Coordinates of C-alpha atoms in Angstrom, one line a residue:
M52 CA -19.5 4.1 -7.4
E53 CA -16.3 4.1 -5.8
P54 CA -12.6 5.6 -7.6
R55 CA -10.5 2.4 -8.2
V56 CA -8.4 1.9 -5.1
H57 CA -6.1 -0.9 -3.7
N58 CA -8.2 -2.5 -1.2
R59 CA -7.2 -4.0 1.6
P60 CA -8.7 -6.1 4.5
V61 CA -9.9 -3.9 7.3
R62 CA -8.7 -4.5 10.9
P63 CA -10.2 -3.4 14.1
P64 CA -9.4 0.0 15.2
P65 CA -7.1 0.4 18.1
R66 CA -8.8 0.7 21.6
P67 CA -8.8 4.4 23.2
A68 CA -6.4 4.7 25.8
S69 CA -8.3 4.8 29.3
G70 CA -6.6 5.2 32.8
P71 CA -2.8 4.2 33.2
Y72 CA -3.7 1.1 31.8
R73 CA -4.0 1.7 28.0
H74 CA -4.8 -2.2 27.2
S75 CA -6.2 -5.3 29.7
R76 CA -4.1 -8.6 28.8
S77 CA -7.2 -9.7 27.4
S78 CA -8.0 -7.5 25.1
V79 CA -5.0 -6.3 23.4
C80 CA -5.1 -5.3 20.0
I81 CA -2.4 -5.7 17.3
V82 CA -3.6 -2.7 14.7
H83 CA -2.7 -2.8 11.2
T84 CA -0.8 0.9 11.0
P85 CA 1.4 3.0 13.2
S86 CA 0.3 5.9 15.2
L87 CA 3.4 8.9 14.4
E88 CA 2.5 10.2 18.3
P89 CA 4.6 7.8 20.6
I90 CA 3.0 7.0 24.0
T91 CA 5.6 8.6 27.0
T92 CA 5.9 8.5 30.7
A93 CA 7.8 10.5 33.0
D94 CA 9.5 7.3 34.6
E95 CA 10.5 5.8 31.4
E96 CA 14.2 5.5 31.4
E97 CA 16.1 5.1 27.8
D98 CA 18.3 2.3 28.2
E99 CA 21.7 3.6 26.4
E100 CA 22.9 0.3 25.3
T101 CA 20.2 -1.6 22.9
I102 CA 18.0 1.9 22.5
C103 CA 20.5 5.3 22.1
E104 CA 24.1 3.1 21.4
S105 CA 22.9 0.2 19.3
S106 CA 24.9 -0.5 16.0
D107 CA 21.7 -0.5 13.9
S108 CA 19.8 2.5 14.9
P109 CA 18.4 4.5 12.0
R110 CA 20.7 7.2 11.3
T111 CA 20.8 7.8 7.3
S112 CA 18.4 7.3 4.5
P113 CA 17.4 4.3 3.0
S114 CA 19.7 3.0 -0.1
P115 CA 18.6 3.8 -3.3
T116 CA 16.5 0.2 -3.2
H117 CA 14.6 1.2 -0.2
G118 CA 13.0 4.0 -1.6
Q119 CA 15.7 6.5 -2.3
E120 CA 15.3 8.6 -5.0
S121 CA 18.2 7.1 -7.4
S122 CA 19.1 7.9 -11.2
T123 CA 16.3 6.2 -12.3
S124 CA 13.7 8.4 -11.0
S125 CA 11.3 10.6 -12.5
M126 CA 11.6 13.1 -10.2
D127 CA 15.2 14.3 -11.2
D128 CA 15.2 13.1 -14.7
P129 CA 13.8 14.9 -17.4
V130 CA 13.7 12.1 -19.3
P131 CA 11.3 10.2 -17.2
P132 CA 11.6 6.0 -17.5
Y133 CA 8.4 4.9 -19.2
T134 CA 6.7 5.7 -22.3
V135 CA 3.1 5.5 -23.2
A136 CA 2.6 2.4 -25.9
A137 CA 0.0 -0.3 -27.2
S138 CA -0.6 -2.9 -24.5
L139 CA -1.3 -6.3 -26.4
S140 CA -2.2 -7.7 -23.3
T141 CA -5.5 -4.7 -22.9
G142 CA -6.1 -4.3 -26.5
G143 CA -5.7 0.0 -25.3
V144 CA -2.5 1.3 -23.9
G145 CA -0.6 1.1 -20.8
L146 CA 3.0 2.6 -19.5
F147 CA 6.4 0.4 -20.4
A148 CA 9.5 0.8 -18.9
T149 CA 12.0 2.8 -21.4
R150 CA 15.3 1.5 -19.0
G151 CA 15.7 -0.5 -16.2
I152 CA 14.1 0.8 -12.7
L153 CA 15.4 -0.2 -9.0
K154 CA 13.5 -1.6 -6.3
G155 CA 12.3 1.3 -4.1
S156 CA 12.7 4.4 -7.6
V157 CA 10.2 6.7 -7.9
V158 CA 9.0 6.1 -11.8
L159 CA 6.5 8.9 -11.5
S160 CA 5.2 12.2 -9.3
E161 CA 2.4 13.4 -10.8
A162 CA -0.3 16.2 -9.6
P163 CA -4.0 15.6 -10.1
I164 CA -5.5 18.0 -12.7
F165 CA -8.6 18.5 -10.7
T166 CA -10.3 17.1 -8.0
Q167 CA -13.4 15.8 -6.6
P168 CA -16.1 15.0 -3.3
P169 CA -16.9 11.7 -2.5
P170 CA -20.5 11.3 -4.3
P171 CA -23.2 12.2 -4.0
A172 CA -21.6 16.0 -4.2
R173 CA -19.8 14.5 -7.4
T174 CA -22.0 14.3 -10.2
N175 CA -21.3 14.8 -14.2
S176 CA -22.0 18.9 -13.6
T177 CA -19.2 19.3 -10.9
I178 CA -16.6 16.9 -13.2
M179 CA -17.9 19.5 -16.6
S180 CA -17.3 22.6 -14.2
A181 CA -13.9 21.3 -12.8
L182 CA -12.9 20.5 -16.9
S183 CA -13.6 24.0 -17.9
Q184 CA -10.7 25.3 -15.7
C185 CA -8.3 22.5 -17.5
T186 CA -6.5 23.3 -21.4
R187 CA -7.5 21.8 -24.3
D188 CA -5.1 19.2 -24.3
E189 CA -5.7 18.6 -21.0
Q190 CA -9.6 18.1 -21.8
R191 CA -8.7 16.3 -24.8
Q192 CA -6.8 13.5 -23.2
Y193 CA -9.3 13.4 -20.3
F194 CA -11.9 12.4 -22.8
N195 CA -9.4 9.7 -24.2
L196 CA -9.7 7.6 -20.7
A197 CA -11.2 4.6 -20.7
N198 CA -14.7 4.3 -19.6
A199 CA -16.0 1.2 -18.3
Y200 CA -19.3 2.9 -18.1
K201 CA -20.5 3.5 -21.3
A202 CA -23.1 0.9 -20.8
A203 CA -25.4 -0.5 -18.6
R204 CA -24.3 -4.0 -17.3
E205 CA -24.9 -6.1 -14.3
G206 CA -25.2 -3.9 -11.1
K207 CA -24.0 -0.9 -13.0
R208 CA -26.2 1.7 -14.9
A209 CA -24.7 3.9 -17.6
L210 CA -23.2 7.1 -17.1
L211 CA -23.1 10.4 -18.7
P212 CA -19.1 10.4 -20.3
A213 CA -17.8 12.8 -18.1
L214 CA -18.8 11.2 -14.9
G215 CA -18.2 7.8 -16.2
I216 CA -14.5 8.6 -17.1
F217 CA -13.7 9.8 -13.8
E218 CA -15.4 6.7 -11.9
T219 CA -13.1 4.5 -14.1
N220 CA -10.0 6.0 -14.0
A221 CA -10.2 8.2 -10.4
L222 CA -7.8 7.5 -7.4
P223 CA -8.2 8.5 -4.1
C224 CA -6.2 11.3 -2.9
G225 CA -6.9 13.7 0.1
K226 CA -9.7 13.8 2.9
A227 CA -13.4 15.6 2.6
R228 CA -16.2 15.7 4.7
G229 CA -17.9 12.5 4.4
G230 CA -15.3 10.5 2.5
R231 CA -11.8 10.8 0.6
R232 CA -11.5 13.1 -2.4
A233 CA -10.5 11.8 -5.6
G234 CA -8.4 12.8 -8.8
I235 CA -7.8 12.4 -12.5
F236 CA -4.1 12.1 -12.9
L237 CA -3.5 11.6 -16.9
V238 CA -0.6 9.9 -16.7
A239 CA -1.3 7.2 -14.2
A240 CA -4.2 6.6 -15.8
R241 CA -2.4 4.9 -18.4
L242 CA -1.0 2.4 -15.8
N243 CA -3.4 -0.6 -16.8
H244 CA -4.5 -3.6 -13.5
S245 CA -1.9 -6.5 -12.8
C246 CA -2.6 -8.8 -10.2
H247 CA 1.5 -9.4 -9.9
P248 CA 1.9 -5.6 -10.0
N249 CA 5.1 -3.9 -9.9
I250 CA 3.8 -0.6 -9.4
A251 CA 2.8 1.0 -6.5
R252 CA 1.3 4.6 -5.6
S253 CA 1.2 6.8 -2.5
W254 CA 0.1 9.9 -1.9
D255 CA 1.4 12.9 -0.5
E256 CA -0.6 14.8 1.0
D257 CA 2.5 17.8 1.9
A258 CA 3.0 18.1 -2.0
Q259 CA -0.3 17.3 -3.3
R260 CA 1.2 15.1 -5.6
M261 CA 0.8 10.9 -6.0
T262 CA 3.9 9.4 -6.3
F263 CA 4.5 6.0 -8.1
R264 CA 7.4 3.3 -7.0
A265 CA 8.9 0.4 -8.5
L266 CA 8.1 -2.7 -6.1
R267 CA 10.6 -4.5 -7.3
D268 CA 13.1 -4.2 -10.2
V269 CA 11.9 -4.0 -13.5
A270 CA 13.3 -4.4 -16.7
E271 CA 13.2 -2.1 -19.8
G272 CA 10.6 -2.9 -22.2
E273 CA 8.4 -4.7 -18.8
E274 CA 4.9 -3.1 -18.7
L275 CA 4.5 -0.9 -15.5
C276 CA 1.4 -2.2 -13.3
M277 CA -0.5 -1.3 -10.3
N278 CA -3.6 -3.1 -8.8
Y279 CA -6.8 -1.8 -9.1
V280 CA -7.9 -4.3 -6.6
D281 CA -6.7 -6.5 -3.4
V282 CA -4.7 -8.5 -4.7
L283 CA -5.5 -11.3 -1.9
G284 CA -8.1 -13.7 -2.8
T285 CA -8.1 -16.6 -5.1
R286 CA -8.3 -15.4 -9.0
A287 CA -12.4 -16.3 -9.6
Q288 CA -12.3 -13.2 -6.3
R289 CA -10.5 -10.9 -8.2
M290 CA -12.0 -11.5 -11.7
E291 CA -15.7 -10.9 -9.9
E292 CA -14.4 -7.9 -8.4
L293 CA -12.4 -6.6 -12.0
R294 CA -15.6 -7.5 -14.0
N295 CA -18.1 -5.8 -11.2
A296 CA -15.7 -2.6 -10.8
F297 CA -14.7 -1.9 -14.0
G298 CA -15.8 -5.0 -16.5
F299 CA -12.8 -6.5 -17.4
E300 CA -11.2 -9.7 -17.0
C301 CA -7.6 -9.7 -15.6
V302 CA -5.1 -11.3 -18.2
C303 CA -1.8 -10.4 -16.1
E304 CA 0.7 -13.3 -15.3
A305 CA -1.1 -14.6 -12.4
C306 CA -4.4 -15.1 -14.0
A307 CA -3.1 -17.1 -16.5
L308 CA -1.5 -19.6 -14.5
K309 CA -3.2 -22.9 -14.8
G310 CA -3.8 -26.5 -12.8
E311 CA -1.9 -26.8 -10.2
E312 CA 0.0 -23.7 -10.3
L313 CA -3.0 -21.9 -10.1
A314 CA -4.4 -24.1 -7.0
E315 CA -1.1 -23.2 -5.2
S316 CA -1.3 -19.6 -6.2
D317 CA -5.0 -19.1 -4.7
R318 CA -4.5 -21.6 -1.8
R319 CA -1.6 -18.5 -0.6
R320 CA -3.2 -15.5 -1.4
A321 CA -6.3 -16.8 0.5
A322 CA -4.0 -17.8 3.4
I323 CA -2.4 -14.6 3.7
R324 CA -6.0 -12.7 3.6
R325 CA -6.6 -15.1 6.7
L326 CA -3.6 -14.7 8.3
F327 CA -4.0 -10.4 7.5
E328 CA -7.0 -10.9 9.7
E329 CA -6.3 -13.7 12.3
V330 CA -2.7 -11.9 13.4
A331 CA -4.7 -9.1 14.5
G332 CA -6.4 -11.3 17.1
C333 CA -3.2 -12.5 18.4
G334 CA -2.3 -9.3 21.2
S335 CA -2.4 -12.2 23.9
E336 CA -0.7 -14.5 22.2
P337 CA 2.8 -12.7 20.9
T338 CA 4.4 -16.6 19.7
L339 CA 1.1 -17.8 17.9
G340 CA 1.1 -14.3 16.4
L341 CA 4.9 -14.2 15.0
R342 CA 4.4 -17.6 13.9
K343 CA 1.8 -16.6 11.4
V344 CA 3.7 -13.6 11.2
K345 CA 6.4 -15.5 9.5
L346 CA 3.8 -18.2 7.5
A347 CA 2.5 -15.1 5.7
L348 CA 6.0 -13.4 5.1
R349 CA 7.2 -16.8 3.9
L350 CA 3.9 -17.1 1.7
L351 CA 4.0 -13.0 0.2
K352 CA 7.8 -14.1 -1.0
D353 CA 6.4 -17.3 -2.7
E354 CA 4.0 -15.2 -4.8
E355 CA 6.1 -12.0 -4.9
L356 CA 3.8 -9.6 -3.3
V357 CA 5.4 -6.8 -1.8
H358 CA 2.2 -5.4 -0.6
Y359 CA 1.9 -6.6 3.0
E360 CA 5.2 -6.8 3.7
A361 CA 5.6 -4.0 6.1
S362 CA 2.0 -4.4 8.0
F363 CA 3.2 -8.0 9.0
C364 CA 6.7 -6.6 10.1
F365 CA 5.0 -4.2 12.0
D366 CA 2.8 -6.7 13.6
A367 CA 5.4 -8.7 14.7
F368 CA 7.5 -5.7 16.2
Q369 CA 3.8 -5.1 18.4
F370 CA 4.4 -9.0 19.7
C371 CA 8.1 -8.0 20.6
V372 CA 7.2 -5.1 22.6
L373 CA 4.3 -6.3 24.4
V374 CA 6.7 -8.7 26.0
S375 CA 9.9 -6.1 25.6
D376 CA 11.8 -8.0 23.4
Y377 CA 13.1 -5.0 22.1
M378 CA 16.2 -6.6 20.5
N379 CA 13.8 -8.4 18.3
A380 CA 11.4 -5.5 17.8
K381 CA 14.1 -3.1 16.8
A382 CA 15.1 -6.0 13.9
W383 CA 11.3 -6.4 12.8
V384 CA 10.3 -2.7 12.8
R385 CA 13.6 -1.9 10.8
K386 CA 12.6 -4.9 8.4
A387 CA 8.9 -2.7 8.2
W388 CA 11.2 0.7 7.6
E389 CA 12.7 -0.9 4.9
A390 CA 9.2 -2.1 3.0
S391 CA 7.6 1.1 3.5
C392 CA 10.1 2.7 2.1
T393 CA 9.9 0.8 -0.8
T394 CA 6.2 0.7 -1.3
S395 CA 5.6 4.7 -0.1
G396 CA 9.0 6.4 0.6
P397 CA 11.1 7.6 3.1
D398 CA 9.3 10.5 4.0
S399 CA 6.0 8.4 4.2
P400 CA 3.9 9.0 7.8
A401 CA 4.1 4.8 8.1
S402 CA 8.0 5.1 7.4
R403 CA 8.5 7.9 9.7
A404 CA 6.8 5.6 12.3
F405 CA 8.8 2.6 11.8
K406 CA 12.3 4.7 11.9
M407 CA 10.6 6.4 15.3
Y408 CA 10.4 2.9 16.5
W409 CA 13.4 1.4 15.4
A410 CA 15.3 4.3 17.3
N411 CA 12.9 3.6 20.6
P412 CA 10.5 1.0 20.0
R413 CA 9.9 1.8 24.3
A414 CA 7.6 4.6 22.7
H415 CA 5.0 2.6 21.4
E416 CA 1.8 2.2 23.6
L417 CA 2.3 -1.3 24.0
A418 CA 5.6 -1.9 25.5
G419 CA 5.6 -4.0 28.5
V420 CA 2.1 -4.9 28.9
L421 CA 2.4 -8.4 28.9
P422 CA 5.2 -10.6 31.6
P423 CA 8.5 -10.6 29.8
A424 CA 9.8 -13.0 27.2
T425 CA 11.8 -13.4 24.4
L426 CA 10.4 -14.7 21.0
H427 CA 11.7 -14.3 17.2
G428 CA 13.7 -11.9 15.1
P429 CA 12.8 -12.4 11.1
D430 CA 14.4 -15.4 9.3

């Protein structure tokens, strides 16, 4: 029983460094997420024209459409840009935009009312103990949340109410021995699922808060939704995962497609998932890897999915630094930074790492591993 997460394909971990050559040309592995600690060497010299004085070097924070808190942010606005209302698509309630929200804007920033360690340390008793420290209003709101474990269903046993509600609504937040802690966010628990989400979440370890940002411009009256499961894969695969984990079937716009439109959407999403895995194995063939990245980005655009844009752009950056193509590398990591600012904000670990590599792409550990070549920048 796991709290709901954005399940994403997992790529191989980076190979450990050993000796002066960290990667052999036959075993270069493209890593999904950036390291926050650049690799530098004593004899590395900066090219002022391409690194320090380049006109595209990062000097300022991103614009509001790339993650900065704007007038639509709930962080500095006493009136939040959402309201809780009945959701016709689910038969329950959901969060709806009360005004237009710009792409990248913070919609909600919320601290958990309590957190729990991963199983088996998490039990009905530990949850009841944590609830005893909450206010009466928080307790009332908690027991009004959805419970996918009221009755036994295929592969799932019924759980006591407090535990069942937690397993249905908890979000991962922070690390714990043996796994990640999970917490309850009373407002965010009203965010329904969509396979075409307009909201992304990110955990701020320093502030101990979960932040929810708009993945695209949201119109007034539009329901705010995030994805409970991986959105890559066919509708049938997504439906099965949602039934198994939460006991419901999705009725979002992506799942409502029929006929050839549905078949095309399924093919695109399955292809993106396949490319996500294939790109990681193209470290010794950067030209091929970059072609796969560009195809994946086109498919993501067709499906209007933002979640994986930063990852694929960072892959393209790594292919460029492998062959010392630093000009195109900077263009790709800038695009990764912009996408990351939208999904997780400019101060997230990934965004900071992307900005660092934008300023100095030669700091990456793969820089110059393969013979020099010129690739291509973003379309």
